[in-house]
mmCIF file of C-alpha atoms in Angstrom:
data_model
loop_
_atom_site.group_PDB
_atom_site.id
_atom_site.type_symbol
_atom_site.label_atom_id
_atom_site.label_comp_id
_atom_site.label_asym_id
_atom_site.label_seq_id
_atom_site.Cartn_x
_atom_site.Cartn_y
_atom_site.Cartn_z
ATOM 1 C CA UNK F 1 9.284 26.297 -16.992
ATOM 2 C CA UNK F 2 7.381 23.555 -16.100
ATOM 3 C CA UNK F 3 4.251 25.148 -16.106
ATOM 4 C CA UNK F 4 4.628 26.769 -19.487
ATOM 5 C CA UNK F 5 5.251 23.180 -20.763
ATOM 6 C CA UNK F 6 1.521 22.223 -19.568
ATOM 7 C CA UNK F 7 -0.235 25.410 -21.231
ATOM 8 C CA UNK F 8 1.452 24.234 -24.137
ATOM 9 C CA UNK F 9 0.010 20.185 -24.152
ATOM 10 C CA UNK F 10 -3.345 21.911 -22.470
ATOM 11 C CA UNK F 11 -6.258 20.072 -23.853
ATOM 12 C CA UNK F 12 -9.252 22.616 -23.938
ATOM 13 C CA UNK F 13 -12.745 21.018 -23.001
ATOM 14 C CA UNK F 14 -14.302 20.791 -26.533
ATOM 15 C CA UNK F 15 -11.446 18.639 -27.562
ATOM 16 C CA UNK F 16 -11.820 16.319 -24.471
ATOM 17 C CA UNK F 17 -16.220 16.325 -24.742
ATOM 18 C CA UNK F 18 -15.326 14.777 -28.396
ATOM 19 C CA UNK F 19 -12.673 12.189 -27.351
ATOM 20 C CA UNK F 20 -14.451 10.716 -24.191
ATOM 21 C CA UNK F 21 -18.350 11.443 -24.346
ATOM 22 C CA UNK F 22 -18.968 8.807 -21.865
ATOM 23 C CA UNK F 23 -16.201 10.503 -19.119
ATOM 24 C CA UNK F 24 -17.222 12.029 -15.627
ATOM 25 C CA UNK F 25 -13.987 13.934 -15.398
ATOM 26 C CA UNK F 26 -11.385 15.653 -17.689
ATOM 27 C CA UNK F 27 -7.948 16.424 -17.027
ATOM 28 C CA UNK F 28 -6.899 20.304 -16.958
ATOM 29 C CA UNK F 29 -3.992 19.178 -18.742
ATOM 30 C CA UNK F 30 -2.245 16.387 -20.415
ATOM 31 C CA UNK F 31 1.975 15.996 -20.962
ATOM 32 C CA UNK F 32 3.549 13.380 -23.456
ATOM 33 C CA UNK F 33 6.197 11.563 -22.212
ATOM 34 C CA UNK F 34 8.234 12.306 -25.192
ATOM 35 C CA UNK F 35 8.130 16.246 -24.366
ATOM 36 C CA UNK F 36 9.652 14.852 -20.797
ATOM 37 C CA UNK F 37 12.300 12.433 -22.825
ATOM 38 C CA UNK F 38 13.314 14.378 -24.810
ATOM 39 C CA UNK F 39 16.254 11.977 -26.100
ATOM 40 C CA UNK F 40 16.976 10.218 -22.750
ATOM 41 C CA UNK F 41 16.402 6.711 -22.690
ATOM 42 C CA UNK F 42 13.921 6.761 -19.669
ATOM 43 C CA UNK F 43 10.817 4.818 -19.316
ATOM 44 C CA UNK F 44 9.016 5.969 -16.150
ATOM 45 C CA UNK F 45 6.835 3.368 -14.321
ATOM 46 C CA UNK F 46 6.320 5.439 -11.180
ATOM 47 C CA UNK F 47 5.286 9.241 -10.693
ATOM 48 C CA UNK F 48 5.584 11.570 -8.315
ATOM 49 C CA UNK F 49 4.903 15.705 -7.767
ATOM 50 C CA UNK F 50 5.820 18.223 -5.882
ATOM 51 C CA UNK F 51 4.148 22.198 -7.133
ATOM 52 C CA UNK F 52 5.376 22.364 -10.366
ATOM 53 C CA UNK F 53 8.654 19.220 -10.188
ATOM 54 C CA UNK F 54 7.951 16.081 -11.658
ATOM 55 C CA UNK F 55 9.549 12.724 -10.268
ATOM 56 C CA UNK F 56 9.523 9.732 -11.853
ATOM 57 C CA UNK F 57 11.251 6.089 -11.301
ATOM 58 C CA UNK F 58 12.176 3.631 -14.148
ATOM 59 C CA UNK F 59 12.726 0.379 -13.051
ATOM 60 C CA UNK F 60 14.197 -1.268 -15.817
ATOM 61 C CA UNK F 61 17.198 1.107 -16.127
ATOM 62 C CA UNK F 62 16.960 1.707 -12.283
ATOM 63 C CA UNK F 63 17.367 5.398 -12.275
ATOM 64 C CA UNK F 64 14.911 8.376 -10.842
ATOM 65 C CA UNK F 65 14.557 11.969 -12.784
ATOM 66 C CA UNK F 66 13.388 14.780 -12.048
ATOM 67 C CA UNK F 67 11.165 17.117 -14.491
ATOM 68 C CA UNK F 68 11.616 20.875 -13.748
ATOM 69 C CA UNK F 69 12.566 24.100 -15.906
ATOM 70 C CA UNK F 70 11.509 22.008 -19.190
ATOM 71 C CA UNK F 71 14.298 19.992 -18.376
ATOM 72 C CA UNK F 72 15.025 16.202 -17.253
ATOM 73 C CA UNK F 73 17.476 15.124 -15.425
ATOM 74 C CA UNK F 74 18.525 11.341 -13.906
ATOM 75 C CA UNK F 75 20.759 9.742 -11.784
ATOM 76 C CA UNK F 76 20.978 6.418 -10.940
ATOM 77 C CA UNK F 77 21.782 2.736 -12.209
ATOM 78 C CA UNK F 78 22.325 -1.101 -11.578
ATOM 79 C CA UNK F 79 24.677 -0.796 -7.970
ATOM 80 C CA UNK F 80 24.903 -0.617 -4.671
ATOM 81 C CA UNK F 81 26.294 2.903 -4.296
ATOM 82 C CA UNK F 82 24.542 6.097 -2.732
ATOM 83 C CA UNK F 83 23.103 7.313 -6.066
ATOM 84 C CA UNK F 84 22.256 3.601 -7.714
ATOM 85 C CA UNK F 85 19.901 1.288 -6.898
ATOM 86 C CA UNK F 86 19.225 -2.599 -6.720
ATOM 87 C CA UNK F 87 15.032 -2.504 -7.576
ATOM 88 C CA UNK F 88 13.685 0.637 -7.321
ATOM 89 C CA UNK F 89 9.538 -0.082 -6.194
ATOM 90 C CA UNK F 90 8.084 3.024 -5.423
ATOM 91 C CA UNK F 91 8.262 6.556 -4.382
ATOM 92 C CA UNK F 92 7.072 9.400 -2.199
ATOM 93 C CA UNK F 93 8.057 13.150 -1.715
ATOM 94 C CA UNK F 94 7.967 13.902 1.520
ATOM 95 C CA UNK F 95 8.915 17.365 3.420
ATOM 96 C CA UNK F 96 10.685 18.302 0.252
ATOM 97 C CA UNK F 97 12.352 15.236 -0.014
ATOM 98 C CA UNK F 98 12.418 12.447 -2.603
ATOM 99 C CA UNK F 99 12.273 9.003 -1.055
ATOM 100 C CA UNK F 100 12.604 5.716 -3.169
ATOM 101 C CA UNK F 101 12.553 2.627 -2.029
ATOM 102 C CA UNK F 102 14.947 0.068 -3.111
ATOM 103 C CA UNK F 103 13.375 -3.758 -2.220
ATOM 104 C CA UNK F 104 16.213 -5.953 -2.821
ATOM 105 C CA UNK F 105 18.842 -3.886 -1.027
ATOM 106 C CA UNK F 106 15.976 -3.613 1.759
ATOM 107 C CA UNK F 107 16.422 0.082 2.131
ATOM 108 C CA UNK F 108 14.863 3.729 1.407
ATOM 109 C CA UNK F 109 17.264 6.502 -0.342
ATOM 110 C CA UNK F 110 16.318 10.106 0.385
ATOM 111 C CA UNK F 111 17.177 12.405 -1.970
ATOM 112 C CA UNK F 112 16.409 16.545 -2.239
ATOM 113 C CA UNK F 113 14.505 17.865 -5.287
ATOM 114 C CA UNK F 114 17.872 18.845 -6.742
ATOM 115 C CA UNK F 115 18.459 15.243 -6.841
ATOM 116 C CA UNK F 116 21.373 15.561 -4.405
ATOM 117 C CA UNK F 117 22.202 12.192 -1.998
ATOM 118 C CA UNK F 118 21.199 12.832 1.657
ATOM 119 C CA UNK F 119 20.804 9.749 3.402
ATOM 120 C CA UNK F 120 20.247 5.977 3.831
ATOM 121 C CA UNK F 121 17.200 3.983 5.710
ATOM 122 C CA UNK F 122 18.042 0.676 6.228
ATOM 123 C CA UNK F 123 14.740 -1.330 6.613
ATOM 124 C CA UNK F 124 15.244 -4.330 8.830
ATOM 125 C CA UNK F 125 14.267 -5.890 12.700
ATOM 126 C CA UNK F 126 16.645 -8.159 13.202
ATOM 127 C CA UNK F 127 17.152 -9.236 9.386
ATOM 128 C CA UNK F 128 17.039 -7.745 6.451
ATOM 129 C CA UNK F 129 13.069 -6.796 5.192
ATOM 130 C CA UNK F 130 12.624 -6.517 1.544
ATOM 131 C CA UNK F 131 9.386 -4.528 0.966
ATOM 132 C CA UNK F 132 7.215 -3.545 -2.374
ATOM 133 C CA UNK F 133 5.393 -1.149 -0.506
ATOM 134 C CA UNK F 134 5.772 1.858 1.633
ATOM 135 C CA UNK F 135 4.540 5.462 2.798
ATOM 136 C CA UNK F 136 5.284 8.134 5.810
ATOM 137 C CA UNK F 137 3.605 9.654 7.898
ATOM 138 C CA UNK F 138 3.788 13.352 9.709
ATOM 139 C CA UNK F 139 6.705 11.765 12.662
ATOM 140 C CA UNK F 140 8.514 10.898 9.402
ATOM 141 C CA UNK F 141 7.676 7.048 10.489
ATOM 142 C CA UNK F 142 8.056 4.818 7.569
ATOM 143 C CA UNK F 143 5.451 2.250 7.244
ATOM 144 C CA UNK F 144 6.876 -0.636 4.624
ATOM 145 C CA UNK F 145 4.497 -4.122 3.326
ATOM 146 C CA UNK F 146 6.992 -7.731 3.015
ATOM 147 C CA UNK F 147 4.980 -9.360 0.636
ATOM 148 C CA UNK F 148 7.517 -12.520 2.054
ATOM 149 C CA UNK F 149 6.435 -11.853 5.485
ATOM 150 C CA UNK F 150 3.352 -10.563 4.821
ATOM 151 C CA UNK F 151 3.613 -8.173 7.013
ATOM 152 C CA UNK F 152 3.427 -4.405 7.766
ATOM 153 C CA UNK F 153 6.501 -3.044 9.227
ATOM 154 C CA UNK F 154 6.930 0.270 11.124
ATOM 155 C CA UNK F 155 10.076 2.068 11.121
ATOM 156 C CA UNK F 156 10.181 4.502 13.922
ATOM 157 C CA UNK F 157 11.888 7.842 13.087
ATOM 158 C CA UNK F 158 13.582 8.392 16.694
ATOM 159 C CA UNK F 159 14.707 4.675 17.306
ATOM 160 C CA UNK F 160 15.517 4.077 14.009
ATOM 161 C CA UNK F 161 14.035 0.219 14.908
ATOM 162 C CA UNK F 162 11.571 -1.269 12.142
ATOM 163 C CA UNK F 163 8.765 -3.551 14.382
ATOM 164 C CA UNK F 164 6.120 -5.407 13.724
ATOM 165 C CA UNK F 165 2.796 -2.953 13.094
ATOM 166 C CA UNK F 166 0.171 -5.757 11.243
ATOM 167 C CA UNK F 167 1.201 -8.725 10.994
ATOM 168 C CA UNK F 168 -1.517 -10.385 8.192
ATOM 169 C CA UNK F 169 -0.046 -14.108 9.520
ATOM 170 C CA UNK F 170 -3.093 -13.827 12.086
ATOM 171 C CA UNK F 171 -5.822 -13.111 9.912
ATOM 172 C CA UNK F 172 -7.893 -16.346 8.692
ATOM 173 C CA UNK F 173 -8.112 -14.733 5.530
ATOM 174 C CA UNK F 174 -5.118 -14.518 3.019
ATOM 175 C CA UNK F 175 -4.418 -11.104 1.986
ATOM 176 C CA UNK F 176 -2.644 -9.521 -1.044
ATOM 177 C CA UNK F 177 -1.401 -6.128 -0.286
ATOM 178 C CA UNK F 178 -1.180 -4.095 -3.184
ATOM 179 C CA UNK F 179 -0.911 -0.188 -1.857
ATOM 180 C CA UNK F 180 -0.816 1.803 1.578
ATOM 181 C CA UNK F 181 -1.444 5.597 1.873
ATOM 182 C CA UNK F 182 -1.311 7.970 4.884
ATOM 183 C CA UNK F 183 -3.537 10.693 5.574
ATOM 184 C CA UNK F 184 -3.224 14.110 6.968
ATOM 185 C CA UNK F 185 -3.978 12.611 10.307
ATOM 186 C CA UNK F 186 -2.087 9.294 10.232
ATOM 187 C CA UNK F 187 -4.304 7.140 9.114
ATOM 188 C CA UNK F 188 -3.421 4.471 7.209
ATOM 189 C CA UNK F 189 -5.291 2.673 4.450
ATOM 190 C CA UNK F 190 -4.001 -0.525 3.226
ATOM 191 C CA UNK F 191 -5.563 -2.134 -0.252
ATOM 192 C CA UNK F 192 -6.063 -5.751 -0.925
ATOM 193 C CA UNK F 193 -6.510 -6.027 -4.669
ATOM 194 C CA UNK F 194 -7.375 -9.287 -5.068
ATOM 195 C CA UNK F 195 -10.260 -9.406 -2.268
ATOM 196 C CA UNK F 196 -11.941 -6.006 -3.088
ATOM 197 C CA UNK F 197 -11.201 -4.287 -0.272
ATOM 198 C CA UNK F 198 -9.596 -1.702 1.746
ATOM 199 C CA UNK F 199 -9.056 -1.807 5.499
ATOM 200 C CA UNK F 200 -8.456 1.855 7.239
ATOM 201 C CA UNK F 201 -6.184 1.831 11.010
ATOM 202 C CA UNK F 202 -5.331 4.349 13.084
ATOM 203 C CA UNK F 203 -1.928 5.343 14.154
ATOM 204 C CA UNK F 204 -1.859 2.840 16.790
ATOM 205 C CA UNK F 205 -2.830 -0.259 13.785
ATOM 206 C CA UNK F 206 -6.031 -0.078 15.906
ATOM 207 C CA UNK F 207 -8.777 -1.554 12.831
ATOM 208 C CA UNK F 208 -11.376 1.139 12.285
ATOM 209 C CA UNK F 209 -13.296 0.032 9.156
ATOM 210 C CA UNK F 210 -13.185 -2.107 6.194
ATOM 211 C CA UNK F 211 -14.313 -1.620 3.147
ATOM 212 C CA UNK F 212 -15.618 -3.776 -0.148
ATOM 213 C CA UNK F 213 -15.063 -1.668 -3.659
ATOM 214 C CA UNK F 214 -16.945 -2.467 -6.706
ATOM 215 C CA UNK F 215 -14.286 -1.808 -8.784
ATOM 216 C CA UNK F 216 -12.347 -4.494 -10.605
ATOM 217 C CA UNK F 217 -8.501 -4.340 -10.810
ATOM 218 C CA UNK F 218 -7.862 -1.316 -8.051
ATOM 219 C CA UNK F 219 -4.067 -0.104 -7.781
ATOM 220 C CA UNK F 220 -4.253 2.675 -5.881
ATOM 221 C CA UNK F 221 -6.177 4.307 -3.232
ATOM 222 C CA UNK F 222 -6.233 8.004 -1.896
ATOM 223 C CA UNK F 223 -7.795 10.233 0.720
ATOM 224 C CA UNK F 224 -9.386 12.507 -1.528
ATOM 225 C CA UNK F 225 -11.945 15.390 -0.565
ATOM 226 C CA UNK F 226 -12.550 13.797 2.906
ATOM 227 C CA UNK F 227 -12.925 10.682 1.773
ATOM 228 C CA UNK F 228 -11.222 7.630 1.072
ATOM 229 C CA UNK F 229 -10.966 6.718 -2.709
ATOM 230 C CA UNK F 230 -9.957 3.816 -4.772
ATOM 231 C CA UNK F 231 -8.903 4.043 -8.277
ATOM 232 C CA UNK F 232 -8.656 1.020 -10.957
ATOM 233 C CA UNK F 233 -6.216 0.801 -13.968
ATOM 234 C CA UNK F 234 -9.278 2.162 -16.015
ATOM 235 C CA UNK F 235 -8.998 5.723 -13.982
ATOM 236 C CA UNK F 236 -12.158 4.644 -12.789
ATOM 237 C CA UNK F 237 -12.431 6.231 -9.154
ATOM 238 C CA UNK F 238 -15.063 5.276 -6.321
ATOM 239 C CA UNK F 239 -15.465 6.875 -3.149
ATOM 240 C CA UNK F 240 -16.449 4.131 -0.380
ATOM 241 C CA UNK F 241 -19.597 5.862 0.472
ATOM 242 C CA UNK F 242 -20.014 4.134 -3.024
ATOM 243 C CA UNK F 243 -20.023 7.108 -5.757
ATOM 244 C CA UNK F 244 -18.449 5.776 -8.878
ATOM 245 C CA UNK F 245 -17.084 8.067 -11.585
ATOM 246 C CA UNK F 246 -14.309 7.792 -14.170
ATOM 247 C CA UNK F 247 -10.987 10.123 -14.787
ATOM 248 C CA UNK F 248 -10.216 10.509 -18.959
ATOM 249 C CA UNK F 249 -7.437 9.202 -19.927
ATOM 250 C CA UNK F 250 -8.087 8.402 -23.968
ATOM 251 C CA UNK F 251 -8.558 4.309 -23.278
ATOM 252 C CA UNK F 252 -4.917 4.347 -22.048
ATOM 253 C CA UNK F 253 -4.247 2.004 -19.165
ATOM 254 C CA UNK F 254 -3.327 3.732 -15.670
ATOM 255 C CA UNK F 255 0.373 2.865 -14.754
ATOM 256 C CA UNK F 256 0.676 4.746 -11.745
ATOM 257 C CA UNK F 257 -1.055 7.312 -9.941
ATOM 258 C CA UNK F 258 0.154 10.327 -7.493
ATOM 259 C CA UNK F 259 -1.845 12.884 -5.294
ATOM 260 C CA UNK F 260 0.274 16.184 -4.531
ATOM 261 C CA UNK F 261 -2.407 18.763 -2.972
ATOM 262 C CA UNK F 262 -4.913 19.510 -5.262
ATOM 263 C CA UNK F 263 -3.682 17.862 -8.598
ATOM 264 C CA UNK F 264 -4.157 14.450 -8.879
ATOM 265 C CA UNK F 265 -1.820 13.079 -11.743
ATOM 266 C CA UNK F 266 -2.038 9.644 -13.884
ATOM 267 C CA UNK F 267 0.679 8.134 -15.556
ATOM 268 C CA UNK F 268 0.599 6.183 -18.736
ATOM 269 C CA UNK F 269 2.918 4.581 -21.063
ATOM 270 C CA UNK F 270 2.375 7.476 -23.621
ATOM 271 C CA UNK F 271 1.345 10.787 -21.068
ATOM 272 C CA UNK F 272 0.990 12.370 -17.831
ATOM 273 C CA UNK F 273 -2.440 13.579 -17.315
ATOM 274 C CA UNK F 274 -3.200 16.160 -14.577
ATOM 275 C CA UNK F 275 -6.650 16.069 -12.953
ATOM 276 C CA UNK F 276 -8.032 19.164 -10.165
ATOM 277 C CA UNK F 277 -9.031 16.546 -7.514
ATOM 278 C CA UNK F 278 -10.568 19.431 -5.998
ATOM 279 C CA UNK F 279 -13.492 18.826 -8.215
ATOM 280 C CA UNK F 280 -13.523 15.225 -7.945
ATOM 281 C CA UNK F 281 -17.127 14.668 -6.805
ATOM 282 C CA UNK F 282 -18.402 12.212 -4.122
#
């Protein structure tokens, strides 16, 4: 099983203290990618988790696998069909299901954690919308970024309609959106990576704060321990009440980054490593 896979790659605390002295924060444990390749061809740039499943997207061969019962298996490919996909940007598990989001075909494929087709969201107003972005919140709304239109979209779950929810176009300032997250409570915070900051809304898109990080490069941002979090492609995290600490992860460079409960998990070119963000202090 999974789990018996990360006991095995389980990198004690003495051999962590010698290999990053100058780290806040050590990972309970750490999985190569080639115990997850095995001999597949698969180069994941995107991670996911759900308990003890790992999901991962690889762009360049446009497929999505799932890591379970020390096993991987993928489906997918260059197409148009059901089980292919056009450009595969990013992915979320949500209520036990696995949804990707394909930007050029402008659309979001759900798929179980068996990796068994279930359905089709087509994301577009009154033309098609091709998005980089996306997350979901608890009505199963899907809330999508067009870099083109620079605008975030709302898809709502009853109506099946996609509307306008921010449309940047009206700010003075030009933004660069660069990741979106929904909490617990449907709030949304959007990053701008190339400003600094990151702007929290409520459900309604009603602005409640904005916020300047001191972190250069962020790529991903979290609601972590009450709080919301950004993290750079250094693993270095900061709180916004301004606490700065850093995640180890050997010098490698963060590729992606996932938060499923209480594990926070980092992807790199060469490993998976698997932080308790339970302990991730303010």
């Amino acid at each position: 099983m999974l789990q018996k896979k990360i006991n095995k790659y389980y990198f004690t605390f003495f051999i962590l203290f010698h290999t990053g002295l100058s780290q806040d924060h050590f990972p309970v444990s750490i999985i190569p990618l080639s115990a997850v390749r095995e001999n597949h061809d698969f180069s994941p740039d995107l991670i996911a988790s759900h308990i003890n499943q790992l999901v991962f997207v690889d762009k360049k061969n446009h497929a999505i696998g799932i890591y379970s019962n020390d096993s991987l298996r993928i489906v997918g490919g260059y197409g148009s069909s059901e089980y292919s996909f056009m450009d595969p940007v990013d992915v979320v598990i949500d209520n036990l299901d696995i949804m990707i989001l394909d930007e050029s075909a402008g659309r979001v494929s759900k798929f179980d954690l068996n990796l068994n087709f279930v359905q089709l969201y087509n994301l577009k107003s009154n033309y098609p919308i091709y998005s980089k972005l996306f997350d979901i919140d608890s009505r199963r709304n899907i809330y999508f970024y067009s870099p083109e239109d620079d605008i975030l979209y709302r898809r709502n779950n009853n109506t099946q309609k996609s509307v306008k929810f921010i449309d940047y176009n009206l700010n003075s300032t030009s933004y660069c959106v660069s990741d979106i997250f929904i909490n617990t409570v449907d709030e949304i915070g959007v990053l701008f990576d190339c400003v600094g900051e990151l702007h929290t809304y409520s459900r309604s898109g009603r602005l409640h704060r904005k916020y300047k990080t001191d972190l250069k490069k962020p790529v991903k941002i979290f609601f972590l321990n009450d709080d919301w979090a950004v993290i750079n492609s250094n693993a270095d995290i900061e709180f916004l009440n301004g606490t700065v600490s850093s995640l180890s992860i050997d010098k490698e460079v963060l590729v992606d980054a996932y938060l499923d409960q209480n594990r926070l998990l980092i992807l790199t070119k060469t490993n998976i490593y698997i932080f308790d963000s339970s302990i991730i202090s303010k």
